[in-house]
């Protein structure tokens, strides 16, 4: 149809926003035949800078961009939104304790959860990129009782893409040969990128690598600490790759994952794989018609069990902390 899809983006004047908005507007999210209306949320002091970004969006004359609205009130910006990409968050600054970070973000994501609950369209899908992404998604979800919990997800697609890229480089194969990659757990240094269920040209990836030491001492920490390596090299955190992963995640959610493959998404656990119900943890999922389903029946050996449990434990601690702060 020709009715524009309303895509809300928060933190729109930030670094990820500067890459993300142009990709969405050019059709990378919904394709060349679907007009999009961008609804951009920023804090008051960043609105002037956001106006400059909107001038640049205008200057691209994207055929798929039907309109742009900006503002600092989530109740206005989320009105009628079909997709909300929650990118804006309060970054951890020097000397900030984890509790401070959780409460600063708690204020943002409780308010945005309520605003989505009251104003978003009935078919809303919400992807959280802003960190701590899993727990921010949990806070938003808990403050939006009228939105089904399956409509919330947190981004682990960047970690997923990083894992594919590292494995492809190790084996000297194109990324297209790699399927069924999984990130388990939290989008943090405890995440577990799993090669034991991944496939390379149809064969088991861990067997193709044939080197447990590389998996444990090289692959897993390289993927888990890639964000820090980018900061070290670039002097700024990953932005274009984070925007690209945000697009991949939302596009596959809406359009469906590929036949014979799966993707990683952090979603509300139903208890699968021993992950406590309700926490937002990353799983292998397939998607179809805007819904996701956790891939079932994978055998989890002791090594993987330990890695998944460690990351899930961190998520439970974050959940307990935000519960104590009265945010959920
Ligand atoms: P920036 O600091 O460049 O941009 C964030 C923007 O959010 C700022 O313009 C700020 O004004 C805005 N903002 C803050 N509070 C807001 C609110 N209440 N409503 C609307 N906007 C608000 O950060 P950027 O590099 O763009 O990163 C954004 C977030 O993504 C950060 O939390 C970052 O940690 C997180 N990331 C998550 C990744 C993931 O894979 N899940 C990877 C990349 C990135 O580190």
XYZ file of N, CA, C and O in Angstrom, residues 92-273:
728
model
N 27.445 5.571 29.745
C 28.180 5.530 31.006
C 29.344 6.508 30.925
O 30.161 6.441 30.005
N 29.388 7.431 31.839
C 30.500 8.383 31.870
C 31.437 8.011 33.012
O 31.085 7.205 33.873
N 32.623 8.599 32.985
C 33.654 8.257 33.989
C 33.105 8.402 35.405
O 32.438 9.379 35.723
N 33.403 7.402 36.219
C 33.007 7.474 37.622
C 31.574 7.037 37.885
O 31.146 6.972 39.033
N 30.833 6.737 36.821
C 29.439 6.328 36.982
C 29.380 4.854 37.372
O 29.967 4.010 36.703
N 28.651 4.562 38.435
C 28.460 3.171 38.844
C 27.353 2.554 38.004
O 26.541 3.275 37.420
N 27.305 1.214 38.003
C 26.283 0.550 37.208
C 24.876 0.941 37.655
O 23.980 1.122 36.839
N 24.704 1.105 38.966
C 23.405 1.518 39.502
C 22.979 2.882 38.960
O 21.808 3.095 38.636
N 23.950 3.804 38.850
C 23.653 5.146 38.309
C 23.217 5.028 36.853
O 22.288 5.709 36.400
N 23.934 4.172 36.125
C 23.624 3.978 34.706
C 22.218 3.407 34.548
O 21.434 3.875 33.713
N 21.909 2.401 35.382
C 20.595 1.772 35.284
C 19.490 2.754 35.657
O 18.439 2.778 35.017
N 19.711 3.604 36.652
C 18.614 4.521 37.006
C 18.470 5.656 36.003
O 17.343 6.067 35.699
N 19.604 6.146 35.432
C 19.507 7.191 34.396
C 18.736 6.658 33.193
O 17.854 7.320 32.640
N 19.058 5.424 32.786
C 18.349 4.839 31.648
C 16.940 4.410 32.024
O 16.040 4.430 31.191
N 16.771 4.058 33.278
C 15.444 3.679 33.751
C 14.458 4.803 33.542
O 13.327 4.577 33.080
N 14.880 6.021 33.844
C 13.997 7.173 33.676
C 13.595 7.315 32.207
O 12.436 7.592 31.885
N 14.546 7.107 31.310
C 14.264 7.224 29.870
C 13.302 6.121 29.418
O 12.293 6.379 28.761
N 13.602 4.870 29.797
C 12.859 3.752 29.215
C 11.518 3.477 29.903
O 10.630 2.893 29.287
N 11.344 3.945 31.153
C 9.993 3.864 31.729
C 9.085 4.837 30.974
O 7.984 4.469 30.550
N 9.563 6.058 30.777
C 8.758 7.081 30.092
C 8.447 6.687 28.656
O 7.312 6.851 28.178
N 9.450 6.137 27.972
C 9.221 5.765 26.573
C 8.309 4.542 26.475
O 7.491 4.438 25.560
N 8.442 3.611 27.428
C 7.549 2.449 27.446
C 6.095 2.892 27.601
O 5.207 2.434 26.868
N 5.861 3.809 28.529
C 4.491 4.304 28.750
C 3.962 5.034 27.521
O 2.806 4.861 27.124
N 4.832 5.851 26.922
C 4.401 6.620 25.743
C 4.073 5.679 24.578
O 3.094 5.890 23.849
N 4.870 4.632 24.406
C 4.570 3.644 23.353
C 3.247 2.950 23.656
O 2.415 2.748 22.770
N 3.079 2.581 24.919
C 1.862 1.903 25.354
C 0.618 2.724 24.985
O -0.373 2.193 24.491
N 0.718 4.043 25.201
C -0.462 4.893 25.028
C -0.657 5.392 23.604
O -1.768 5.780 23.245
N 0.403 5.427 22.796
C 0.286 6.143 21.519
C 0.693 5.369 20.268
O 0.352 5.795 19.161
N 1.457 4.289 20.418
C 1.938 3.602 19.214
C 0.789 2.889 18.501
O -0.272 2.647 19.092
N 0.994 2.543 17.244
C 0.001 1.792 16.468
C -0.126 0.370 17.019
O 0.771 -0.130 17.695
N -1.233 -0.279 16.694
C -1.494 -1.631 17.198
C -0.464 -2.661 16.732
O -0.258 -3.672 17.394
N 0.155 -2.395 15.579
C 1.126 -3.377 15.057
C 2.570 -3.024 15.443
O 3.516 -3.542 14.842
N 2.753 -2.186 16.449
C 4.086 -1.703 16.824
C 5.091 -2.854 17.061
O 4.744 -3.880 17.663
N 6.302 -2.667 16.564
C 7.443 -3.542 16.864
C 8.538 -2.630 17.405
O 8.825 -1.598 16.804
N 9.150 -3.016 18.534
C 10.093 -2.131 19.209
C 11.458 -2.800 19.323
O 11.578 -3.885 19.907
N 12.473 -2.171 18.775
C 13.835 -2.688 18.866
C 14.682 -1.732 19.691
O 14.707 -0.533 19.425
N 15.352 -2.260 20.705
C 16.172 -1.413 21.579
C 17.657 -1.616 21.261
O 18.180 -2.730 21.367
N 18.304 -0.538 20.862
C 19.738 -0.556 20.589
C 20.515 0.099 21.740
O 21.634 -0.309 22.065
N 19.925 1.117 22.370
C 20.603 1.876 23.434
C 20.942 0.998 24.630
O 20.113 0.209 25.082
N 22.138 1.147 25.126
C 22.636 0.297 26.222
C 22.272 0.800 27.617
O 22.128 1.997 27.795
N 22.186 -0.110 28.600
C 22.252 -1.573 28.491
C 20.991 -2.126 27.814
O 19.913 -2.118 28.420
N 21.156 -2.579 26.562
C 20.017 -2.804 25.671
C 19.004 -3.804 26.224
O 17.795 -3.543 26.202
N 19.482 -4.956 26.734
C 18.523 -5.981 27.198
C 17.664 -5.442 28.334
O 16.447 -5.640 28.357
N 18.325 -4.795 29.282
C 17.599 -4.333 30.460
C 16.759 -3.102 30.138
O 15.657 -2.945 30.678
N 17.223 -2.244 29.231
C 16.382 -1.132 28.786
C 15.111 -1.658 28.129
O 14.013 -1.121 28.330
N 15.250 -2.717 27.341
C 14.071 -3.321 26.699
C 13.133 -3.900 27.753
O 11.911 -3.772 27.652
N 13.707 -4.517 28.781
C 12.892 -5.078 29.870
C 12.109 -3.970 30.580
O 10.924 -4.141 30.905
N 12.769 -2.827 30.797
C 12.097 -1.704 31.471
C 10.961 -1.173 30.587
O 9.829 -0.981 31.058
N 11.244 -0.961 29.306
C 10.201 -0.447 28.397
C 9.034 -1.425 28.342
O 7.865 -1.033 28.460
N 9.338 -2.714 28.201
C 8.302 -3.749 28.119
C 7.432 -3.758 29.377
O 6.202 -3.836 29.295
N 8.079 -3.652 30.521
C 7.348 -3.718 31.791
C 6.464 -2.498 32.007
O 5.526 -2.544 32.805
N 6.783 -1.404 31.318
C 5.994 -0.180 31.459
C 4.987 0.001 30.327
O 4.398 1.070 30.181
N 4.824 -1.042 29.537
C 3.870 -1.004 28.427
C 2.961 -2.228 28.507
O 3.038 -3.128 27.670
N 2.106 -2.283 29.534
C 1.318 -3.500 29.778
C 0.354 -3.861 28.658
O -0.036 -5.022 28.538
N -0.030 -2.883 27.837
C -1.006 -3.181 26.776
C -0.347 -3.656 25.483
O -1.037 -4.026 24.538
N 0.987 -3.595 25.434
C 1.685 -4.071 24.232
C 2.179 -5.493 24.520
O 2.828 -5.719 25.542
N 1.853 -6.451 23.638
C 2.316 -7.821 23.891
C 3.838 -7.853 24.064
O 4.558 -7.154 23.340
N 4.322 -8.652 25.004
C 5.757 -8.630 25.313
C 6.608 -9.087 24.131
O 7.767 -8.689 24.009
N 6.010 -9.881 23.225
C 6.815 -10.310 22.063
C 7.116 -9.174 21.088
O 7.863 -9.363 20.133
N 6.546 -8.012 21.303
C 6.830 -6.882 20.409
C 8.111 -6.143 20.777
O 8.489 -5.178 20.113
N 8.754 -6.576 21.872
C 9.988 -5.909 22.305
C 11.188 -6.795 22.023
O 11.142 -7.998 22.269
N 12.260 -6.186 21.541
C 13.503 -6.952 21.436
C 14.679 -6.018 21.646
O 14.555 -4.802 21.503
N 15.806 -6.588 22.036
C 17.038 -5.811 22.174
C 18.038 -6.321 21.144
O 17.999 -7.484 20.733
N 18.927 -5.426 20.746
C 19.824 -5.718 19.626
C 21.036 -6.561 20.029
O 21.890 -6.111 20.786
N 21.110 -7.782 19.488
C 22.364 -8.536 19.541
C 22.802 -8.887 18.118
O 23.699 -9.693 17.914
N 22.147 -8.250 17.147
C 22.472 -8.544 15.751
C 23.869 -8.062 15.380
O 24.541 -8.670 14.533
N 24.329 -6.986 16.016
C 25.693 -6.531 15.715
C 26.693 -7.590 16.173
O 27.636 -7.919 15.450
N 26.477 -8.159 17.346
C 27.348 -9.223 17.837
C 27.285 -10.433 16.896
O 28.302 -11.050 16.582
N 26.088 -10.758 16.456
C 25.842 -11.853 15.513
C 26.632 -11.618 14.209
O 27.338 -12.504 13.724
N 26.527 -10.406 13.689
C 27.241 -10.089 12.443
C 28.750 -10.120 12.648
O 29.500 -10.567 11.778
N 29.196 -9.631 13.801
C 30.634 -9.671 14.109
C 31.125 -11.113 14.165
O 32.211 -11.438 13.679
N 30.328 -11.997 14.760
C 30.703 -13.405 14.883
C 30.807 -14.052 13.498
O 31.751 -14.796 13.216
N 29.857 -13.741 12.624
C 29.897 -14.271 11.253
C 31.160 -13.800 10.550
O 31.875 -14.583 9.911
N 31.448 -12.516 10.696
C 32.600 -11.941 10.014
C 33.921 -12.536 10.512
O 34.821 -12.857 9.720
N 34.040 -12.733 11.832
C 35.267 -13.320 12.393
C 35.459 -14.758 11.926
O 36.572 -15.167 11.578
N 34.384 -15.517 11.894
C 34.465 -16.922 11.482
C 34.797 -17.030 9.991
O 35.635 -17.845 9.589
N 34.170 -16.178 9.188
C 34.441 -16.195 7.744
C 35.906 -15.879 7.470
O 36.550 -16.529 6.638
N 36.449 -14.908 8.211
C 37.852 -14.534 8.017
C 38.778 -15.678 8.426
O 39.756 -15.988 7.735
N 38.451 -16.331 9.534
C 39.281 -17.443 10.022
C 39.346 -18.572 8.989
O 40.400 -19.157 8.756
N 38.190 -18.874 8.374
C 38.127 -20.010 7.455
C 38.361 -19.606 5.996
O 38.397 -20.464 5.113
N 38.487 -18.306 5.748
C 38.711 -17.844 4.376
C 37.537 -18.131 3.458
O 37.711 -18.511 2.301
N 36.317 -17.981 3.996
C 35.114 -18.200 3.174
C 34.276 -16.917 3.168
O 34.395 -16.093 4.076
N 33.424 -16.745 2.155
C 32.527 -15.580 2.179
C 31.519 -15.678 3.326
O 31.141 -16.795 3.713
N 31.091 -14.553 3.830
C 30.117 -14.545 4.939
C 28.825 -15.283 4.564
O 28.144 -15.822 5.436
N 28.532 -15.333 3.301
C 27.295 -15.985 2.842
C 27.320 -17.499 3.052
O 26.279 -18.152 2.973
N 28.503 -18.079 3.303
C 28.608 -19.516 3.565
C 28.233 -19.860 5.004
O 28.118 -21.026 5.360
N 28.096 -18.839 5.840
C 27.873 -19.090 7.272
C 26.411 -18.913 7.647
O 25.793 -17.899 7.328
N 25.863 -19.934 8.290
C 24.458 -19.920 8.695
C 24.361 -20.322 10.169
O 25.278 -20.900 10.729
N 23.187 -20.043 10.731
C 22.836 -20.517 12.078
C 23.827 -20.075 13.158
O 24.154 -20.835 14.074
N 24.305 -18.849 13.027
C 25.100 -18.264 14.111
C 24.155 -17.939 15.251
O 22.992 -17.597 15.021
N 24.642 -18.053 16.477
C 23.820 -17.669 17.635
C 24.632 -16.847 18.614
O 25.770 -17.215 18.948
N 24.044 -15.757 19.061
C 24.531 -15.056 20.257
C 23.535 -15.383 21.367
O 22.329 -15.185 21.194
N 24.033 -15.868 22.471
C 23.190 -16.155 23.642
C 23.434 -15.099 24.715
O 24.572 -14.661 24.908
N 22.362 -14.732 25.444
C 22.526 -13.948 26.660
C 22.426 -12.450 26.495
O 21.556 -11.926 25.800
N 23.357 -11.768 27.124
C 23.328 -10.310 27.244
C 24.172 -9.671 26.148
O 25.197 -10.234 25.756
N 23.776 -8.497 25.666
C 24.652 -7.701 24.810
C 25.681 -7.012 25.711
O 25.530 -5.871 26.110
N 26.701 -7.777 26.077
C 27.732 -7.268 26.983
C 28.915 -8.215 26.811
O 28.857 -9.163 26.032
N 29.947 -7.988 27.586
C 31.149 -8.830 27.480
C 30.887 -10.276 27.893
O 31.690 -11.157 27.583
N 29.753 -10.545 28.570
C 29.454 -11.934 28.959
C 28.716 -12.715 27.862
O 28.480 -13.911 28.012
N 28.352 -12.060 26.785
C 27.601 -12.736 25.713
C 28.338 -14.001 25.257
O 29.560 -14.088 25.331
N 27.559 -14.947 24.734
C 28.183 -16.179 24.236
C 27.890 -16.392 22.752
O 26.794 -16.801 22.371
N 28.884 -16.108 21.914
C 28.744 -16.425 20.488
C 29.052 -17.909 20.281
O 30.127 -18.376 20.639
N 28.103 -18.643 19.735
C 28.100 -20.107 19.733
C 28.443 -20.661 18.349
O 27.668 -20.505 17.406
N 29.589 -21.347 18.260
C 29.976 -21.975 16.984
C 29.533 -23.426 16.902
O 29.667 -24.055 15.856
N 29.018 -23.968 18.006
C 28.704 -25.403 18.026
C 27.415 -25.737 17.287
O 27.178 -26.894 16.950
N 26.601 -24.720 17.042
C 25.390 -24.933 16.253
C 25.429 -24.204 14.926
O 24.503 -24.315 14.124
N 26.499 -23.442 14.713
C 26.627 -22.703 13.452
C 27.114 -23.645 12.350
O 27.676 -24.708 12.622
N 26.861 -23.226 11.109
C 27.274 -24.043 9.964
C 28.100 -23.222 8.973
O 27.835 -22.038 8.762
N 29.083 -23.895 8.401
C 29.882 -23.301 7.330
C 29.738 -24.201 6.116
O 30.075 -25.388 6.198
N 29.215 -23.674 5.054
C 28.944 -24.463 3.844
C 28.250 -25.779 4.197
O 28.598 -26.846 3.688
N 27.298 -25.698 5.132
C 26.501 -26.862 5.502
C 27.133 -27.787 6.525
O 26.515 -28.746 6.960
N 28.388 -27.496 6.919
C 29.053 -28.362 7.922
C 29.147 -27.641 9.256
O 29.170 -26.413 9.309
N 29.244 -28.416 10.330
C 29.328 -27.820 11.655
C 30.541 -26.888 11.764
O 31.672 -27.257 11.433
N 30.312 -25.672 12.261
C 31.363 -24.646 12.273
C 32.496 -24.981 13.242
O 33.669 -24.804 12.922
N 32.142 -25.475 14.443
C 33.181 -25.808 15.424
C 34.095 -26.899 14.875
O 35.320 -26.848 15.037
N 33.501 -27.887 14.181
C 34.304 -28.953 13.576
C 35.148 -28.420 12.435
O 36.304 -28.808 12.264
N 34.587 -27.515 11.654
C 35.343 -26.921 10.538
C 36.546 -26.142 11.069
O 37.626 -26.155 10.466
N 36.380 -25.478 12.201
C 37.495 -24.747 12.820
C 38.484 -25.748 13.415
O 39.705 -25.614 13.247
N 37.959 -26.744 14.120
C 38.789 -27.822 14.659
C 39.824 -27.362 15.671
O 40.906 -27.953 15.764
N 39.516 -26.340 16.417
C 40.510 -25.771 17.329
C 39.778 -25.114 18.500
O 39.450 -23.931 18.461
N 39.542 -25.915 19.554
C 38.786 -25.419 20.713
C 39.483 -24.221 21.363
O 38.827 -23.294 21.838
N 40.820 -24.229 21.350
C 41.561 -23.115 21.968
C 41.281 -21.810 21.222
O 41.117 -20.756 21.843
N 41.202 -21.877 19.892
C 40.893 -20.650 19.123
C 39.489 -20.161 19.469
O 39.275 -18.972 19.670
N 38.563 -21.101 19.581
C 37.184 -20.712 19.913
C 37.140 -20.016 21.276
O 36.569 -18.937 21.419
N 37.797 -20.639 22.263
C 37.713 -20.110 23.633
C 38.539 -18.858 23.849
O 38.105 -17.923 24.524
N 39.753 -18.842 23.289
C 40.693 -17.774 23.653
C 40.778 -16.664 22.623
O 41.389 -15.628 22.877
N 40.223 -16.905 21.445
C 40.345 -15.920 20.382
C 38.966 -15.469 19.915
O 38.567 -14.323 20.105
N 38.205 -16.409 19.349
C 36.906 -16.071 18.756
C 35.947 -15.413 19.754
O 35.466 -14.295 19.528
N 35.688 -16.094 20.858
C 34.677 -15.575 21.801
C 35.070 -14.200 22.348
O 34.279 -13.256 22.273
N 36.305 -14.050 22.879
C 36.649 -12.707 23.384
C 36.739 -11.644 22.289
O 36.395 -10.483 22.544
N 37.148 -12.012 21.080
C 37.227 -11.010 20.002
C 35.833 -10.465 19.687
O 35.641 -9.255 19.534
N 34.849 -11.373 19.601
C 33.479 -10.925 19.316
C 32.938 -10.111 20.497
O 32.398 -9.017 20.324
N 33.135 -10.633 21.714
C 32.551 -9.994 22.896
C 33.178 -8.628 23.184
O 32.533 -7.753 23.750
N 34.451 -8.458 22.799
C 35.140 -7.197 23.105
C 35.346 -6.339 21.870
O 36.166 -5.415 21.864
N 34.630 -6.634 20.806
C 34.812 -5.900 19.556
C 34.467 -4.419 19.706
O 35.109 -3.556 19.120
N 33.445 -4.139 20.504
C 33.044 -2.745 20.716
C 34.194 -1.927 21.286
O 34.456 -0.799 20.837
N 34.900 -2.503 22.259
C 36.028 -1.801 22.877
C 37.166 -1.629 21.867
O 37.843 -0.591 21.847
N 37.380 -2.626 21.012
C 38.450 -2.539 19.995
C 38.144 -1.437 18.983
O 39.056 -0.745 18.509
N 36.871 -1.257 18.658
C 36.475 -0.180 17.733
C 36.760 1.183 18.381
O 37.311 2.089 17.739
N 36.398 1.300 19.649
C 36.645 2.570 20.360
C 38.140 2.871 20.371
O 38.569 3.999 20.079
N 38.933 1.849 20.658
C 40.397 1.995 20.697
C 40.931 2.476 19.341
O 41.763 3.365 19.264
N 40.439 1.915 18.256
C 40.951 2.238 16.921
C 40.385 3.549 16.381
O 41.103 4.355 15.797
N 39.097 3.760 16.575
C 38.408 4.860 15.918
C 38.281 6.095 16.796
O 38.000 7.194 16.318
N 38.463 5.892 18.089
C 38.281 6.994 19.018
C 36.812 7.305 19.258
O 36.470 8.314 19.857
N 35.949 6.443 18.800
C 34.502 6.610 19.003
C 33.885 5.230 18.876
O 34.443 4.338 18.224
N 32.717 5.039 19.494
C 32.115 3.703 19.487
C 31.487 3.393 18.132
O 31.214 4.292 17.328
N 31.277 2.111 17.899
C 30.723 1.645 16.623
C 29.423 2.377 16.328
O 28.551 2.441 17.182
N 29.300 2.883 15.132
C 28.095 3.634 14.792
C 27.479 3.117 13.491
O 26.329 2.681 13.478
N 28.245 3.127 12.400
C 27.684 2.662 11.123
C 27.335 1.176 11.197
O 26.293 0.756 10.690
N 28.189 0.384 11.847
C 27.908 -1.054 11.955
C 26.722 -1.299 12.893
O 25.923 -2.211 12.660
N 26.598 -0.473 13.917
C 25.458 -0.606 14.829
C 24.162 -0.216 14.115
O 23.120 -0.856 14.290
N 24.234 0.817 13.292
C 23.059 1.222 12.507
C 22.683 0.114 11.529
O 21.504 -0.230 11.366
N 23.690 -0.462 10.883
C 23.441 -1.517 9.900
C 22.781 -2.727 10.566
O 21.827 -3.309 10.029
N 23.269 -3.082 11.752
C 22.685 -4.216 12.480
C 21.264 -3.896 12.952
O 20.398 -4.775 12.970
N 21.025 -2.642 13.325
C 19.681 -2.229 13.750
C 18.703 -2.402 12.590
O 17.575 -2.875 12.767
N 19.149 -2.057 11.387
C 18.339 -2.257 10.174
C 18.138 -3.751 9.912
O 17.006 -4.204 9.682
N 19.217 -4.524 9.943
C 19.115 -5.970 9.673
C 18.082 -6.610 10.608
O 17.255 -7.415 10.172
N 18.184 -6.247 11.890
C 17.312 -6.870 12.891
C 15.845 -6.519 12.639
O 14.982 -7.408 12.638
N 15.572 -5.247 12.406
C 14.173 -4.822 12.204
C 13.632 -5.357 10.876
O 12.485 -5.811 10.796
N 14.457 -5.323 9.841
C 14.026 -5.818 8.528
C 13.686 -7.306 8.584
O 12.635 -7.741 8.115
N 14.571 -8.103 9.191
C 14.317 -9.546 9.243
C 13.119 -9.874 10.128
O 12.394 -10.835 9.862
N 12.920 -9.083 11.171
C 11.765 -9.282 12.055
C 10.477 -9.112 11.248
O 9.562 -9.928 11.323
N 10.447 -8.069 10.445
C 9.226 -7.745 9.708
C 9.081 -8.594 8.444
O 8.004 -9.092 8.140
N 10.173 -8.787 7.746
C 10.102 -9.495 6.452
C 10.343 -10.994 6.565
O 10.085 -11.735 5.634
N 10.888 -11.446 7.717
C 11.116 -12.875 7.904
C 12.569 -13.266 7.693
O 13.256 -12.721 6.839
N 13.012 -14.239 8.501
C 14.386 -14.720 8.367
C 14.459 -15.695 7.195
O 13.446 -16.236 6.753
N 15.675 -15.923 6.698
C 15.858 -16.762 5.508
C 15.587 -18.221 5.826
O 15.885 -18.702 6.930
N 15.032 -18.921 4.866
C 14.802 -20.370 4.939
C 16.132 -21.066 5.250
O 17.162 -20.716 4.678
N 16.136 -22.005 6.181
C 17.357 -22.755 6.477
C 18.389 -21.986 7.287
O 19.555 -22.397 7.371
N 17.984 -20.879 7.849
C 18.918 -20.088 8.657
C 18.160 -19.553 9.866
O 16.940 -19.744 9.983
N 18.875 -18.944 10.781
C 18.220 -18.231 11.871
C 19.014 -16.987 12.193
O 20.088 -16.774 11.623
N 18.492 -16.171 13.089
C 19.164 -14.942 13.488
C 19.211 -14.885 15.021
O 18.550 -15.682 15.681
N 19.998 -13.968 15.544
C 20.030 -13.768 16.996
C 19.241 -12.518 17.344
O 19.423 -11.465 16.728
N 18.349 -12.665 18.314
C 17.571 -11.530 18.815
C 17.426 -11.715 20.323
O 17.192 -12.833 20.774
N 17.527 -10.620 21.059
C 17.254 -10.698 22.494
C 15.763 -10.438 22.687
O 15.262 -9.368 22.336
N 15.074 -11.447 23.209
C 13.616 -11.386 23.365
C 13.230 -11.922 24.750
O 14.041 -12.575 25.425
N 11.984 -11.660 25.141
C 11.504 -12.107 26.453
C 11.521 -13.635 26.485
O 10.868 -14.289 25.678
N 12.245 -14.190 27.437
C 12.356 -15.647 27.521
C 11.037 -16.278 27.944
O 10.323 -15.749 28.792
N 10.741 -17.427 27.333
C 9.582 -18.236 27.741
C 10.069 -19.425 28.570
O 9.333 -20.374 28.784
N 11.335 -19.344 29.023
C 11.906 -20.449 29.791
C 12.735 -21.402 28.947
O 13.351 -22.332 29.481
N 12.754 -21.186 27.631
C 13.551 -22.050 26.751
C 15.011 -22.076 27.195
O 15.542 -21.067 27.655
N 15.626 -23.238 27.041
C 17.049 -23.422 27.354
C 17.399 -23.003 28.783
O 18.509 -22.534 29.051
